[in-house]
Short mmCIF file of C-alpha atoms in Angstrom, two decimals:
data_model
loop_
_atom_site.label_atom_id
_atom_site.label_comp_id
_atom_site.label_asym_id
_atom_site.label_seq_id
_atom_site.Cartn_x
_atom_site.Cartn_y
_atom_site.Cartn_z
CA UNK H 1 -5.02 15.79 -26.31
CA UNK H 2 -7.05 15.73 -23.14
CA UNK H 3 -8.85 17.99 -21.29
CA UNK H 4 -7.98 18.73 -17.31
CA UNK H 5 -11.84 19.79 -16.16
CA UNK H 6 -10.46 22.13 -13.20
CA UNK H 7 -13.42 23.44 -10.84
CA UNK H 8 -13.97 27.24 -10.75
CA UNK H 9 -11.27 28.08 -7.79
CA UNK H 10 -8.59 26.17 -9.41
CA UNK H 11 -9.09 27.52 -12.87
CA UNK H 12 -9.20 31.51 -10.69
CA UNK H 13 -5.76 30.13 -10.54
CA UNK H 14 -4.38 29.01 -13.36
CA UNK H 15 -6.00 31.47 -15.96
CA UNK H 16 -8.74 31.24 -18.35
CA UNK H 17 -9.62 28.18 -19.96
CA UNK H 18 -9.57 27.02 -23.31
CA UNK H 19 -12.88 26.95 -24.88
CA UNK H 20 -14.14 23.43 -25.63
CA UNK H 21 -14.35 22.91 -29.26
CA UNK H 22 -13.53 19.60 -29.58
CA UNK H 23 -15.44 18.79 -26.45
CA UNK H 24 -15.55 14.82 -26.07
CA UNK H 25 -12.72 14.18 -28.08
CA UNK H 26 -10.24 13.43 -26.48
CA UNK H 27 -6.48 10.89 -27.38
CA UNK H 28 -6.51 8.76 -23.68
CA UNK H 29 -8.70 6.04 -22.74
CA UNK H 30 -9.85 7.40 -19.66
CA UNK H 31 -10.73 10.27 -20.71
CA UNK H 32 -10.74 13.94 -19.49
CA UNK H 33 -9.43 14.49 -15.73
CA UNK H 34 -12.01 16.59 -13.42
CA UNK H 35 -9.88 18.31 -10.40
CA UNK H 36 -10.99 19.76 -7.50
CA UNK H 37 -9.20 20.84 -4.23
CA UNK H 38 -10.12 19.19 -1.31
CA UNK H 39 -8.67 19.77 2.60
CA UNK H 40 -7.46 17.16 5.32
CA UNK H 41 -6.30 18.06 8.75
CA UNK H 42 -3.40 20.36 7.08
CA UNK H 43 -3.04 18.76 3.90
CA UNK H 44 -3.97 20.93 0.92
CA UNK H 45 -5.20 18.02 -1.84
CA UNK H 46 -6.55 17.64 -5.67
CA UNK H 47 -8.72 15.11 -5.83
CA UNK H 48 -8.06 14.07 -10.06
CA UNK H 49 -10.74 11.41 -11.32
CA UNK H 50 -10.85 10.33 -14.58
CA UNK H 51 -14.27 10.89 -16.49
CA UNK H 52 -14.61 7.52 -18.21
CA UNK H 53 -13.65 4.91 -15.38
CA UNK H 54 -13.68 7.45 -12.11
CA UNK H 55 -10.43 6.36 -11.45
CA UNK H 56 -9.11 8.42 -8.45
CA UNK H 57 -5.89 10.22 -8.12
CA UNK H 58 -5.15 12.25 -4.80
CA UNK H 59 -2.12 14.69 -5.35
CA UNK H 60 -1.01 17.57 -2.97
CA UNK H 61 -2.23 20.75 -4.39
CA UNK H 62 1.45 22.85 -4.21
CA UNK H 63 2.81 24.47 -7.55
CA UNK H 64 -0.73 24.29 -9.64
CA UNK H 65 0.98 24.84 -12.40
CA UNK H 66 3.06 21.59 -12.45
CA UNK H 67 -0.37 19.62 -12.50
CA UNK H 68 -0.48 18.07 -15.49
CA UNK H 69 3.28 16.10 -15.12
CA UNK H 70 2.41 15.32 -11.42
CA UNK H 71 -1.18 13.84 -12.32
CA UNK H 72 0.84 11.91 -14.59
CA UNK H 73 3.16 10.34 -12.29
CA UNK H 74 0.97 10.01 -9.32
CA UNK H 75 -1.51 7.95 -12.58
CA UNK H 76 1.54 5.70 -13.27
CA UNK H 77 2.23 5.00 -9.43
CA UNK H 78 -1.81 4.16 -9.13
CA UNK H 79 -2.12 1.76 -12.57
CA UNK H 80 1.24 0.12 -11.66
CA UNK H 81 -0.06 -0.99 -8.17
CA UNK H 82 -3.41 -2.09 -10.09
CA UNK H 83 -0.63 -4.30 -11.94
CA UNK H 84 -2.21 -2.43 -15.24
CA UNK H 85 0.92 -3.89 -17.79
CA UNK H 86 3.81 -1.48 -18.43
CA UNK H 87 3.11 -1.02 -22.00
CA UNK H 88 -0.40 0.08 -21.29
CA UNK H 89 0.59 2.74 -18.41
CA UNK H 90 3.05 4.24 -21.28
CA UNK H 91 0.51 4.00 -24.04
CA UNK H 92 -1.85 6.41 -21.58
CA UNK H 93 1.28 8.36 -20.19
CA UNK H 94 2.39 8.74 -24.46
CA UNK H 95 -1.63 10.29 -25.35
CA UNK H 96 -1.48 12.30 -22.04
CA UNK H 97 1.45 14.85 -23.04
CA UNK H 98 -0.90 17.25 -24.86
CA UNK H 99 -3.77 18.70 -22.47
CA UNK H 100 -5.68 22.22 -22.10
CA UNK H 101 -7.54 23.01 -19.07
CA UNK H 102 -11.08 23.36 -19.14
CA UNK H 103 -14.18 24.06 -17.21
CA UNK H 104 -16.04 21.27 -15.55
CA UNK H 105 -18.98 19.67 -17.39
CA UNK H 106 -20.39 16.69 -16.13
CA UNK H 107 -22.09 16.73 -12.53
CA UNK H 108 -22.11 12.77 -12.76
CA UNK H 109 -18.20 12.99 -12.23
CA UNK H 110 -18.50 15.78 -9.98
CA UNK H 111 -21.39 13.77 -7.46
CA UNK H 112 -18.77 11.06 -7.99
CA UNK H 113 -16.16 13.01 -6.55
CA UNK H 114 -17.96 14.75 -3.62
CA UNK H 115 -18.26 11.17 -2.57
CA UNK H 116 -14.71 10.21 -2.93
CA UNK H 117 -13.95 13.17 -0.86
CA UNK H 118 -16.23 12.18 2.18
CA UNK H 119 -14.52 8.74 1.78
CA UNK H 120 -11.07 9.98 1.59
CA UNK H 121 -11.27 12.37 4.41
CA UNK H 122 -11.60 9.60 6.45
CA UNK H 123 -9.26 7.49 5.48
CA UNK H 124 -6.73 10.18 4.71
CA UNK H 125 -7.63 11.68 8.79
CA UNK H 126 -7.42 7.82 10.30
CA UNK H 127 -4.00 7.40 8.44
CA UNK H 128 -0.16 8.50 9.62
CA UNK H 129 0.86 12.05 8.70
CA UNK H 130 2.11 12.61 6.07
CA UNK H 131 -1.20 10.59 4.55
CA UNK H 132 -0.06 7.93 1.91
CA UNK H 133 -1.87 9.41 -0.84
CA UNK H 134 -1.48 6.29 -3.09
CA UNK H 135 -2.80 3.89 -0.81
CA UNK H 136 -6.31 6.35 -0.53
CA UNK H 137 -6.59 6.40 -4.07
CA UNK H 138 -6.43 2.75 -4.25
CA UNK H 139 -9.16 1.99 -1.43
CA UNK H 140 -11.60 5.16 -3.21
CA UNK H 141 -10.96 2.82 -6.65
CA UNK H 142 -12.50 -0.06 -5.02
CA UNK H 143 -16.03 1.63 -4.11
CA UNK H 144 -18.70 0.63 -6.45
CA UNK H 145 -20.35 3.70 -8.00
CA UNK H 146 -23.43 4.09 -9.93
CA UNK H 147 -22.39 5.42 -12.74
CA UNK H 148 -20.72 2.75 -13.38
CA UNK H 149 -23.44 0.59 -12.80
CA UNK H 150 -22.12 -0.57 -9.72
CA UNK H 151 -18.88 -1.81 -10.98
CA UNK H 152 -15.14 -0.29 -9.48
CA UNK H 153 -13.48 2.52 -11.05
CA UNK H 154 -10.43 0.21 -11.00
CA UNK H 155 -11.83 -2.16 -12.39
CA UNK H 156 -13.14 0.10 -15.65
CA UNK H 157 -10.21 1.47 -15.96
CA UNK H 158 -8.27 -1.63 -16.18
CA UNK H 159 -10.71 -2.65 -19.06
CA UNK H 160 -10.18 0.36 -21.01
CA UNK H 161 -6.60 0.36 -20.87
CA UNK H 162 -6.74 -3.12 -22.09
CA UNK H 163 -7.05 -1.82 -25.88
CA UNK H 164 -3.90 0.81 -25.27
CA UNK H 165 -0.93 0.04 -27.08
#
């Protein structure tokens, strides 16, 4: 079970949240996913980053309420091109089926992601339209953050998957 940390306006649209009992307790190894909408030229995005290793995930932001299986894939498509092994992407994919939405509560990850957004927009606006979504998220995971103590989300993540099975 993991938590989807949706920013007011999205969780307006998906109904109330689930109140955080079990908050920091959670069955993946990166954690709870923070989403928040975000707006290029005319593409309507979620910007999904994962609260242990602020690994980024840029999905379009149609059908809300499929967000949990299309975080999912859109994850795979981003650890596969990280060449994270295919028995680790499962192992995340397997402790990723049950999830509750949830109010935001960090404003680490959120800072984190107001940057990825100023990065994105511009590589997202520079890029072909349609905007390759993948290949955004893969240039945000290579920005060092502070959080992290200057080390790259895909980077972290890659180390905490290394323990999935």
């Amino acid at each position: 079970m993991y938590a989807l940390r949706c920013t007011l306006p999205l969780l307006k649209r998906l109904g109330p949240p689930i109140e955080d009992l079990s908050a920091g307790s959670t069955s993946t190894a990166l954690g709870d996913w923070f989403v928040r909408p975000f707006n290029v030229r005319r593409s309507r995005l979620l910007l999904c980053t994962s609260a242990q290793s602020l690994l980024p995930v840029i999905i379009p932001a149609k059908d809300i309420h499929s967000l949990p299986s299309r975080l999912a894939a859109a994850l795979t498509l981003v650890l596969a091109a990280l060449a994270v092994p295919e028995s680790q992407i499962q192992g995340e994919l397997r402790a990723m089926r049950d999830h509750h939405f949830a109010k935001t509560n960090s404003r680490i990850v959120l800072g984190s992601m107001t940057d990825f957004i100023r990065m994105g927009d511009w590589h997202i606006y520079e890029s072909a339209f349609p905007p390759d979504l993948l290949e955004a998220a893969l240039q945000l995971a290579e920005a060092p953050c502070k959080p992290l103590k200057y080390d790259r989300p895909k980077d972290v993540a890659r180390a905490l998957l290394r323990h999935v099975v």
